[in-house]
Short mmCIF file of C-alpha atoms and ligand atoms in Angstrom, two decimals:
data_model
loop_
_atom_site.label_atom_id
_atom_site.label_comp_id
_atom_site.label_asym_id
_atom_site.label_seq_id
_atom_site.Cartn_x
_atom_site.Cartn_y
_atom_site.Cartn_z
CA UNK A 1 0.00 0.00 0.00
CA UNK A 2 1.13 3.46 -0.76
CA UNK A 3 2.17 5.68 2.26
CA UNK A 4 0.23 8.77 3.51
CA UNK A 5 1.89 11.72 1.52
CA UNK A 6 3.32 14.26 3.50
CA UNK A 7 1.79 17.88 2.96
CA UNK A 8 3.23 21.34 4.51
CA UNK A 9 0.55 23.72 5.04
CA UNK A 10 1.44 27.55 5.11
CA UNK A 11 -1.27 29.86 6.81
CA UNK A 12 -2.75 30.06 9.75
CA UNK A 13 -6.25 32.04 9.16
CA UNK A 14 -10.06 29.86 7.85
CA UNK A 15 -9.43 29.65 4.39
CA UNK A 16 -6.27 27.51 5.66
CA UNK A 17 -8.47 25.85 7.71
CA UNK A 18 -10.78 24.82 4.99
CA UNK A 19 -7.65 23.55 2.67
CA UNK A 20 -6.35 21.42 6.02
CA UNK A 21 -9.92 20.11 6.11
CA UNK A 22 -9.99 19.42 2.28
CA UNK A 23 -6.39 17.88 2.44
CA UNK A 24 -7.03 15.63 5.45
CA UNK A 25 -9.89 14.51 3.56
CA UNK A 26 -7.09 12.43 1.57
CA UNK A 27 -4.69 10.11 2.61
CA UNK A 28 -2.44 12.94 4.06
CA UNK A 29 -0.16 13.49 7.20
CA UNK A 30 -0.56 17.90 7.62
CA UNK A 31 2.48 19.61 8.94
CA UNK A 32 1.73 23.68 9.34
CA UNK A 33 3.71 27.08 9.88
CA UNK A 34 1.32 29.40 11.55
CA UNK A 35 2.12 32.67 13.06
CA UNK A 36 -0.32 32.13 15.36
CA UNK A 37 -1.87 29.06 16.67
CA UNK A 38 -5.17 28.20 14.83
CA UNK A 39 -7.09 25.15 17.09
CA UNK A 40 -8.67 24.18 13.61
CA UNK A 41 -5.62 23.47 11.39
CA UNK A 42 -3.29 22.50 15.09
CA UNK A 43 -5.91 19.52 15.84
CA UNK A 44 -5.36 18.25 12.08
CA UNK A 45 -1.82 18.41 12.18
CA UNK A 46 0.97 15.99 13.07
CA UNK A 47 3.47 18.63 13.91
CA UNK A 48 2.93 23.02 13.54
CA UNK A 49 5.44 25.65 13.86
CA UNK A 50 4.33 28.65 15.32
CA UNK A 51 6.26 31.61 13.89
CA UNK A 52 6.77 34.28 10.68
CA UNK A 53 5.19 32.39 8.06
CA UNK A 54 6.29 34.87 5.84
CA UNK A 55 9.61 34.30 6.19
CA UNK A 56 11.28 32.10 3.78
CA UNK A 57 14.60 31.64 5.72
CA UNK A 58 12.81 30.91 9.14
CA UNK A 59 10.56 28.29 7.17
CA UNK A 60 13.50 26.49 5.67
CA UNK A 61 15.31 26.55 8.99
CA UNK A 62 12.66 24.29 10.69
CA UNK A 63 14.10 21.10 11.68
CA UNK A 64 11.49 18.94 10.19
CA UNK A 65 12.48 20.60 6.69
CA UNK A 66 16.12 21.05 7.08
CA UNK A 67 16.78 17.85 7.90
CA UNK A 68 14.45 16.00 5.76
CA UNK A 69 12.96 14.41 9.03
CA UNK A 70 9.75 13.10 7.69
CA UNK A 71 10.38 14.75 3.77
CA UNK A 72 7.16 16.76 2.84
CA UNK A 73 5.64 15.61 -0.57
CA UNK A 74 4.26 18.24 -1.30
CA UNK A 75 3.49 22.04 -0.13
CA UNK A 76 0.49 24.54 -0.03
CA UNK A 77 0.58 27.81 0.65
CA UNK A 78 -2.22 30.09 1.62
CA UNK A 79 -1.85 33.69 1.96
CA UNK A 80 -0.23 36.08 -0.43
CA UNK A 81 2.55 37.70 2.51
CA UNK A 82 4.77 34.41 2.28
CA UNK A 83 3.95 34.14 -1.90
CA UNK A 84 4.90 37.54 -2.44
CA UNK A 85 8.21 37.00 -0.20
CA UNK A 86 9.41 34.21 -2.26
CA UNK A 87 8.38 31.10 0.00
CA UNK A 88 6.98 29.25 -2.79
CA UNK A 89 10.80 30.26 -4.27
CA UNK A 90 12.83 28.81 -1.27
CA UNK A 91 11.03 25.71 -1.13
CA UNK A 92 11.36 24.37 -4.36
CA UNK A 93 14.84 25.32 -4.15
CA UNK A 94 14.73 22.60 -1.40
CA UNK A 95 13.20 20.36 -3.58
CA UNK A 96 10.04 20.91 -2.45
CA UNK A 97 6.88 20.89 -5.23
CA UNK A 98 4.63 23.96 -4.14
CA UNK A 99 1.13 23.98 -5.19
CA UNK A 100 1.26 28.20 -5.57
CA UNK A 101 3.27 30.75 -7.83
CA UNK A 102 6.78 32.33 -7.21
CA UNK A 103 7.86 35.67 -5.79
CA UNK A 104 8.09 37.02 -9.43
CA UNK A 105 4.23 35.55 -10.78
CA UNK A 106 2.77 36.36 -6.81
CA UNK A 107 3.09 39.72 -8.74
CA UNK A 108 -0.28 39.69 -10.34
CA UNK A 109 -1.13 40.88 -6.66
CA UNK A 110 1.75 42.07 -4.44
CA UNK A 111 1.72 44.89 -7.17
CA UNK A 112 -1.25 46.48 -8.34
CA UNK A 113 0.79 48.38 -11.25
CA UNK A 114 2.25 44.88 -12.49
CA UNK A 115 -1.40 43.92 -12.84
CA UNK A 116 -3.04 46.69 -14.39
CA UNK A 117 0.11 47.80 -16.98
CA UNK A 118 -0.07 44.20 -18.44
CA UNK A 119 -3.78 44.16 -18.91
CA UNK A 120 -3.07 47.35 -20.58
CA UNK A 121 -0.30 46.11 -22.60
CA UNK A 122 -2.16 43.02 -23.77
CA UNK A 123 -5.07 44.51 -24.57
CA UNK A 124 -7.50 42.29 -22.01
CA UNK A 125 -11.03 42.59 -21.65
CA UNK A 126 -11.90 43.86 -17.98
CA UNK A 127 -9.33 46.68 -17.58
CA UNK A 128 -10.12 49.08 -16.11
CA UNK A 129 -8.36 53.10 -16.92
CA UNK A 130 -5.49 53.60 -14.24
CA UNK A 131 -2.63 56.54 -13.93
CA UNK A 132 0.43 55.69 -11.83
CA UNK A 133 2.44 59.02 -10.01
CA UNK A 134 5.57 59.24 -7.73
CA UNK A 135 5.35 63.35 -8.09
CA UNK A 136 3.30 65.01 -6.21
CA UNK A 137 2.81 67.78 -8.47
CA UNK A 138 1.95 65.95 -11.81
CA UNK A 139 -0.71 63.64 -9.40
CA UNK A 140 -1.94 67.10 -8.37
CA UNK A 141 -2.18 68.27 -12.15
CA UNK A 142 -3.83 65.30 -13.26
CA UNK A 143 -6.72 64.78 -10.70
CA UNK A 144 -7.37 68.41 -11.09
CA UNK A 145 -8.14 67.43 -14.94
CA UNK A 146 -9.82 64.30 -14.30
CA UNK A 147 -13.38 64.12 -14.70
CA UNK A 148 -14.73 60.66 -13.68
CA UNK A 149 -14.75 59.78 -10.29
CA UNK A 150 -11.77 57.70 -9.30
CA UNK A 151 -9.98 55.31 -6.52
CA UNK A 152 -6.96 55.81 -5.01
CA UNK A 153 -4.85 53.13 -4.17
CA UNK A 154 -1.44 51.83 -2.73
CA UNK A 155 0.74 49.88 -5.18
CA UNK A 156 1.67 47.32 -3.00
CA UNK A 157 0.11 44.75 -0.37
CA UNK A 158 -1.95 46.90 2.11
CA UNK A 159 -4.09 43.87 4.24
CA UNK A 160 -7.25 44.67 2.19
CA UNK A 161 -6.99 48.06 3.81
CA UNK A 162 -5.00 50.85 1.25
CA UNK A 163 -7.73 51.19 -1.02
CA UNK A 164 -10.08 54.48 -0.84
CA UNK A 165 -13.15 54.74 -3.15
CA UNK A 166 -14.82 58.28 -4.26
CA UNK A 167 -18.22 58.62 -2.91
CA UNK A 168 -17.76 56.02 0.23
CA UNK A 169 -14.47 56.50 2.05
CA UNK A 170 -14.05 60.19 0.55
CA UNK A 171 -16.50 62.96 -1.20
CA UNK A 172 -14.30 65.54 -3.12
CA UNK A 173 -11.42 65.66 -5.47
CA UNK A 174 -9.31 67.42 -3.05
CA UNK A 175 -9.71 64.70 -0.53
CA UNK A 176 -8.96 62.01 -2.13
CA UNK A 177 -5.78 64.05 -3.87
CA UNK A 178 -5.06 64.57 0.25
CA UNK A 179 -5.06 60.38 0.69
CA UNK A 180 -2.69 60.02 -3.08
CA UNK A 181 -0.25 62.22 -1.29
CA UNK A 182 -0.08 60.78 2.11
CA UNK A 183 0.04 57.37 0.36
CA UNK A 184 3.07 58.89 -1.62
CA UNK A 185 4.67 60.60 1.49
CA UNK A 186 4.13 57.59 4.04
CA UNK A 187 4.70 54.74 1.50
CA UNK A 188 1.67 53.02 2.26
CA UNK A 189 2.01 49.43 0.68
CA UNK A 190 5.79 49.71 0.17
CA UNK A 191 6.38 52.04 -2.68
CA UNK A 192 6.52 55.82 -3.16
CA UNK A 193 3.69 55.31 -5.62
CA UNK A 194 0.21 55.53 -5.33
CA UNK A 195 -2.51 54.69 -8.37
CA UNK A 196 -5.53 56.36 -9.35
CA UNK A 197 -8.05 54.41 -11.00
CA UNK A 198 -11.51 54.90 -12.73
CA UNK A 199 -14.29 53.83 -10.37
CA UNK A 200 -16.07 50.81 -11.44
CA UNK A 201 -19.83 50.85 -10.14
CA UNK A 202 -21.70 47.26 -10.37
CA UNK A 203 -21.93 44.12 -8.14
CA UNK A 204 -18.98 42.56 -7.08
CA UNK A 205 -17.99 39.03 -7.39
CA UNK A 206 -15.45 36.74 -6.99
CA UNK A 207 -14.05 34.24 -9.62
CA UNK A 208 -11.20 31.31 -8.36
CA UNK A 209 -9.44 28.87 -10.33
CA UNK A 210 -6.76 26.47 -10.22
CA UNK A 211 -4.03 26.82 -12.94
CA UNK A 212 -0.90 25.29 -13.80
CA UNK A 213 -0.37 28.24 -16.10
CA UNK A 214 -1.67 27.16 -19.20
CA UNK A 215 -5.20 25.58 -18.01
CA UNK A 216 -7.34 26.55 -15.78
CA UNK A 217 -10.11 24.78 -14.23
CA UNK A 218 -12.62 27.69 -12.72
CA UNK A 219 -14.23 27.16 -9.04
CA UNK A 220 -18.11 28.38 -8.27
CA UNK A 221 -18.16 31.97 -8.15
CA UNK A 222 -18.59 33.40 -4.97
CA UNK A 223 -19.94 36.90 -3.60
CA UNK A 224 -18.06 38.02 -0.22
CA UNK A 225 -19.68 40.80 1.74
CA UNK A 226 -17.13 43.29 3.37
CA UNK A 227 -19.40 45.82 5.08
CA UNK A 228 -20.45 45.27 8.56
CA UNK A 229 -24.73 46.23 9.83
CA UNK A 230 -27.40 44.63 8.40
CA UNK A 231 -28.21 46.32 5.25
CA UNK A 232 -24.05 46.77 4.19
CA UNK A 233 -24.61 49.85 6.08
CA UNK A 234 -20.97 49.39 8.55
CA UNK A 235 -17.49 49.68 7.67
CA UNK A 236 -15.62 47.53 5.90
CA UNK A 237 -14.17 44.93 7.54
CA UNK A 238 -11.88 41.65 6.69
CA UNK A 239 -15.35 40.03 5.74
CA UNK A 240 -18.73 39.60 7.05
CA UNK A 241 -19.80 36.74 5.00
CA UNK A 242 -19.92 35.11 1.26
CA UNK A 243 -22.75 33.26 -0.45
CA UNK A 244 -22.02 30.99 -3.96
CA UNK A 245 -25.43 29.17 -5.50
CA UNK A 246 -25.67 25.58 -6.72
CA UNK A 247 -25.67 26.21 -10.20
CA UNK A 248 -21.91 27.87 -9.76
CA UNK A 249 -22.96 31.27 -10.95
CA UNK A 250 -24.47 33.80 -9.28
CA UNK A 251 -27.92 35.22 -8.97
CA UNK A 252 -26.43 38.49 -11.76
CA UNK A 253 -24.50 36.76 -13.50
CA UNK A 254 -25.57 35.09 -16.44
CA UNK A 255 -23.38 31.74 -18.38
CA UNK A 256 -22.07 34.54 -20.82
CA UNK A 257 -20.34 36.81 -18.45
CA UNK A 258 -19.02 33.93 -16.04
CA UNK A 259 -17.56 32.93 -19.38
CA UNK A 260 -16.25 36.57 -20.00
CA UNK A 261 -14.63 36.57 -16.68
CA UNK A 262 -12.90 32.91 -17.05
CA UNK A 263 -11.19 34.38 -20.49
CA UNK A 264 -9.86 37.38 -18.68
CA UNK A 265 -7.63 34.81 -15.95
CA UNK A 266 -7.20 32.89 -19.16
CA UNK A 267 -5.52 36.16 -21.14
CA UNK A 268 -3.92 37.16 -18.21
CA UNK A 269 -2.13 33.74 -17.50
CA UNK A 270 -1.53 34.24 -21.57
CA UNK A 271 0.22 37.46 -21.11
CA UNK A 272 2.46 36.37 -18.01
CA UNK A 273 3.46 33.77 -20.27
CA UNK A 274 4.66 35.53 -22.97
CA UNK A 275 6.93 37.69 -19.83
CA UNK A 276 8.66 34.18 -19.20
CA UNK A 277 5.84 34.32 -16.28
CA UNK A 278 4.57 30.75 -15.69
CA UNK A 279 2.23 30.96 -13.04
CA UNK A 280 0.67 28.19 -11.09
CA UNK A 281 -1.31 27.59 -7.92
CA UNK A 282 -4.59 29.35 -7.18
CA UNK A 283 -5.69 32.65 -9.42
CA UNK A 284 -8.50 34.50 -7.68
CA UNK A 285 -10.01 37.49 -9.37
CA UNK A 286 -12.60 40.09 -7.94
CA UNK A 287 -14.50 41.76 -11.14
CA UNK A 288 -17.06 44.41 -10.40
CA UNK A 289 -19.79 43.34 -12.70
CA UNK A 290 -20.71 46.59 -14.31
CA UNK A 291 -22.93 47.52 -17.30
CA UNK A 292 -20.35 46.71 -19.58
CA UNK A 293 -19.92 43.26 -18.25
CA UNK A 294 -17.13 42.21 -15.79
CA UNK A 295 -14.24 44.58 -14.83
CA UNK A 296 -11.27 43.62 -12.90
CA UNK A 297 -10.90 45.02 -9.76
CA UNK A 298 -8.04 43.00 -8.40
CA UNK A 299 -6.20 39.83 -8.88
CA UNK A 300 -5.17 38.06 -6.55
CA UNK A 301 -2.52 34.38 -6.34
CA UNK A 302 -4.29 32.87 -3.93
CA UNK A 303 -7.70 31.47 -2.64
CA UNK A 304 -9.95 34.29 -1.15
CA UNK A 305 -10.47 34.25 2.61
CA UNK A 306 -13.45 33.39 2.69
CA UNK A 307 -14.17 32.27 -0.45
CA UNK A 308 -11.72 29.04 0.22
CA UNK A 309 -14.22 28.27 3.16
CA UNK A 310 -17.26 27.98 0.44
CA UNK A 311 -15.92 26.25 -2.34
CA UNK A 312 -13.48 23.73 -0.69
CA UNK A 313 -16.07 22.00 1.47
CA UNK A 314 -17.90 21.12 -1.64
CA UNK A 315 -15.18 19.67 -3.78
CA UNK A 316 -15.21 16.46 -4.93
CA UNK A 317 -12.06 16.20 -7.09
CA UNK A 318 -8.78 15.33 -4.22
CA UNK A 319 -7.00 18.20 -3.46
CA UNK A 320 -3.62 16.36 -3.50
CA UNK A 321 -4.78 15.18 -7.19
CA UNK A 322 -5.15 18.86 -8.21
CA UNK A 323 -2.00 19.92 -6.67
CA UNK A 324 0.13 17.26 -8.25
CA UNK A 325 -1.61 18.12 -11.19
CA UNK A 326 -0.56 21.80 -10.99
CA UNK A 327 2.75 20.92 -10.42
CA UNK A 328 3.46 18.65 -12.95
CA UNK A 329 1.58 20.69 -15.62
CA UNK A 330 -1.12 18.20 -15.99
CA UNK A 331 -4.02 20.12 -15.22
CA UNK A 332 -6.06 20.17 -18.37
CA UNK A 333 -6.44 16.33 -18.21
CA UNK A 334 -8.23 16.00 -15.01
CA UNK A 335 -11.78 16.67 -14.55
CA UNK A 336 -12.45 18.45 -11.18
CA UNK A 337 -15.85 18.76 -9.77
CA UNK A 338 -17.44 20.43 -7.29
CA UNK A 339 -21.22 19.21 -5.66
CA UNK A 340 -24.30 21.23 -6.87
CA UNK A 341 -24.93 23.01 -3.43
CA UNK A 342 -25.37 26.17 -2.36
CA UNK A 343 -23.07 27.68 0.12
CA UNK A 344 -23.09 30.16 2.76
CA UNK A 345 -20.52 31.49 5.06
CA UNK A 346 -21.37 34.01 8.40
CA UNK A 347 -18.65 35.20 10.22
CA UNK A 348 -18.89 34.96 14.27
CA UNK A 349 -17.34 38.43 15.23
CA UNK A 350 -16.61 40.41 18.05
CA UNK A 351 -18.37 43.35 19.00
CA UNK A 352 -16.58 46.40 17.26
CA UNK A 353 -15.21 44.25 14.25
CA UNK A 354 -13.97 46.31 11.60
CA UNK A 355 -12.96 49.37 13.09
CA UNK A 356 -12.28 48.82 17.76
CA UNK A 357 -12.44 44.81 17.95
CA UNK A 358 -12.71 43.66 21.66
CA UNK A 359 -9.57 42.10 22.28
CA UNK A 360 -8.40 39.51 24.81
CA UNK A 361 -12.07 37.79 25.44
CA UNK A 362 -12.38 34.20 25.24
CA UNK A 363 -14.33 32.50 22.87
CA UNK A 364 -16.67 29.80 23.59
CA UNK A 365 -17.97 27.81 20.35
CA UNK A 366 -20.14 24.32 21.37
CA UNK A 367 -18.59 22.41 18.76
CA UNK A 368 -21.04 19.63 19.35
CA UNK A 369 -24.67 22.13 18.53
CA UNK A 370 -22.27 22.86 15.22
CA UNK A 371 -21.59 19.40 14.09
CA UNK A 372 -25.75 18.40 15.21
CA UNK A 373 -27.06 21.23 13.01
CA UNK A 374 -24.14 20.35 10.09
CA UNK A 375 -22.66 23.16 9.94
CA UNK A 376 -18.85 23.55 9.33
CA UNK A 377 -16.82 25.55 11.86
CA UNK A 378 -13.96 27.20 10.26
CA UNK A 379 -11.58 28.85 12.98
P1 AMP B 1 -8.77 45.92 -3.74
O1 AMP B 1 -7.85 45.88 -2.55
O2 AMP B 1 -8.14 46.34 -5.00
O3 AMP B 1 -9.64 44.70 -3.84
O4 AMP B 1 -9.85 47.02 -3.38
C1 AMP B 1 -10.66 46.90 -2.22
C2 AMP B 1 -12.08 47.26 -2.56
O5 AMP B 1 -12.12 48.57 -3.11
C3 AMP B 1 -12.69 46.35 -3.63
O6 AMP B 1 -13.21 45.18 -3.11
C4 AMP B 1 -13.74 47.28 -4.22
O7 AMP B 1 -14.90 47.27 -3.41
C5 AMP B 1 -13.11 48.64 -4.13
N1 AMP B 1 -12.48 48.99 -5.41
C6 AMP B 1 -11.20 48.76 -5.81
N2 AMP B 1 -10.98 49.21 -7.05
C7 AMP B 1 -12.14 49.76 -7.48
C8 AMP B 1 -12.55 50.40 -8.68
N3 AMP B 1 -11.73 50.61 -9.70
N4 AMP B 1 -13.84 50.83 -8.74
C9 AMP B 1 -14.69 50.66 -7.70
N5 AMP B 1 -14.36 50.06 -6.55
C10 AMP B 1 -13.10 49.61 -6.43
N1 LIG B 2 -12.15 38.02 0.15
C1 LIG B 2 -11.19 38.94 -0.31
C2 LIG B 2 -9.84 38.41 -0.46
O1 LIG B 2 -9.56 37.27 -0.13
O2 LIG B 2 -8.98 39.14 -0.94
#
């Protein structure tokens, strides 16, 4: 009989939770780095490191890797920090197959400008219009000039939190010209840069897929809701909740633009080719669905938290299939399915989430009620 294979699981939030759960749902022994202990992915793991999962130095240093202990098969990686710092780099390096891109394809989201300037470039369907400035004076200039309402945001990885819209997180010109400046001045996401960007006005919606960067095999869509209050009427937070239908669309979105928004990944994995890009893991893009069809807002290289925590339950395909698939390039020959069910995830918060979170209470879940009323409990 063949042995368990050994998987290294990177990530410690609930859209790692939900790929532990997925990969112990093969014949799989989990070893983690979290940076801080998560009870969900700790109980389905053999051995965790608790630490800077981000760091690709520290990960490589841990005994259990180093020293080829118990050798890991195989790796996954779930957040876009340690992608964009070159984990996925390091550990194939050390002979390690990762099932998610490298420093230089993690790209696509640890820089907005890389993103939008190929679109551009390559023509793609979805783009949306976007000026880059590192002077003060010409982003002055320009947004004086610019008629449409606009977006202002960081180049680089900002948490979900850089990005400030006309018309909800500012009113006039002159105050979002005030945020540009002070994204310039205090290098918020890294760079000295800050992008403006035509306003897209529609529903959002959210559009995964595995790729081994020439196929890709899409995942349902899923809409994630940001704002906290009933009625979307809070601030926006990491996530409230996300909702994806049994049909694999969405209630707006009709076969023809789901299709629209699965060539966009497609061109875009096209055009990272032709940069010597190949990319390969988990592509995730959030379109606004406007009256134009879908626009991209972002892309990102990695499952969406939540979004991981609605699709992943209801896959059918092995996870450990797909990944070796992705790996070795063989994606377009394997069928991967997903059940017809609708999904919903609701976030269990604490009071003040989003803007003054109580911090330092315990939480008390009866994990028995859960399991009685089958529901999942992602931690
Ligand atoms: P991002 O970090 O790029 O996903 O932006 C965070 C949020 O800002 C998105 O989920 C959208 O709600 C909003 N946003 C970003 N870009 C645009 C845009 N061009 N038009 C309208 N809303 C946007
Ligand atoms: N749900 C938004 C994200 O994962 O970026």
């Amino acid at each position: 009989m063949m042995r368990k294979q050994r998987v290294l699981l990177i990530g410690s939030g609930g859209r790692e939770h939900a790929l532990a759960e997925a990969i112990a749902r093969s014949e799989t022994i989990i070893y983690s780095v979290m940076k801080s202990r998560n009870p969900g992915i700790a109980r389905l793991s053999k051995e965790y490191l608790l630490g800077d999962e981000t760091d690709p130095n520290y990960i490589a240093e841990w005994k259990l890797i180093k020293f080829r202990r118990e050798p890991i098969d195989i790796a996954f990686i779930g957040p876009e920090a340690p992608l964009a710092n070159g984990v996925s780099d390091k550990l194939e390096e050390m002979g390690i197959p990762v099932v998610g891109p490298s420093k230089k394809a993690a790209m696509i989201e640890s820089s907005k400008e890389f993103m939008r300037d190929l679109m551009k470039k390559n023509h793609i369907e979805g783009y949306v219009e976007h000026f880059v400035f590192t002077d003060k004076r010409e982003l002055e200039a320009f947004i004086e000039e610019y008629e449409k309402p606009f977006v202002v945001k960081p180049v680089g990885l900002t948490g979900g939190k850089g990005v400030k819209v006309m018309g909800e997180h500012f009113k006039t010109k002159e105050e979002g010209l005030e945020y540009a400046k002070e994204v310039i001045d205090k290098k918020i996401g890294g760079f000295d840069r800050v992008i403006i960007e035509e306003k897209m006005v529609g529903e959002e919606f959210t559009l995964q897929a595995f790729t081994d960067g020439y196929d890709i095999k899409p995942m349902p869509l899923v809409q994630d809701f940001k704002r906290a209050y009933e009625g979307d009427l809070g601030p926006n937070t990491g996530g409230m909740g996300s909702y994806s239908c049994e049909n694999h669309l969405l209630p707006f979105i009709s076969y023809h633009h789901y299709a629209k928004a699965v060539k966009i990944l497609e061109d875009i994995l096209a055009a990272m080719r032709r940069e010597g890009i190949i990319y390969k893991g988990v592509i995730y893009g959030q379109f606004m669905h406007t009256a134009d069809g879908p626009k991209v807002i972002e892309i990102n290289c990695r499952f969406g938290d939540p979004e991981a925590i609605n699709v992943l339950p209801i896959l059918q395909t092995d996870i450990l299939e797909i990944g070796w698939a992705i790996v070795e390039k063989k994606l377009s020959s394997l069928k991967i399915e997903f059940e017809n069910t609708a999904t919903v995830v609701k976030y269990v918060v604490p009071e003040g989430y989003g803007t003054n979170p109580l911090k330092g209470e315990e939480i008390k879940i009866n994990e028995k009620e859960v399991a009685k009323a089958n529901f999942l409990l992602m931690i």
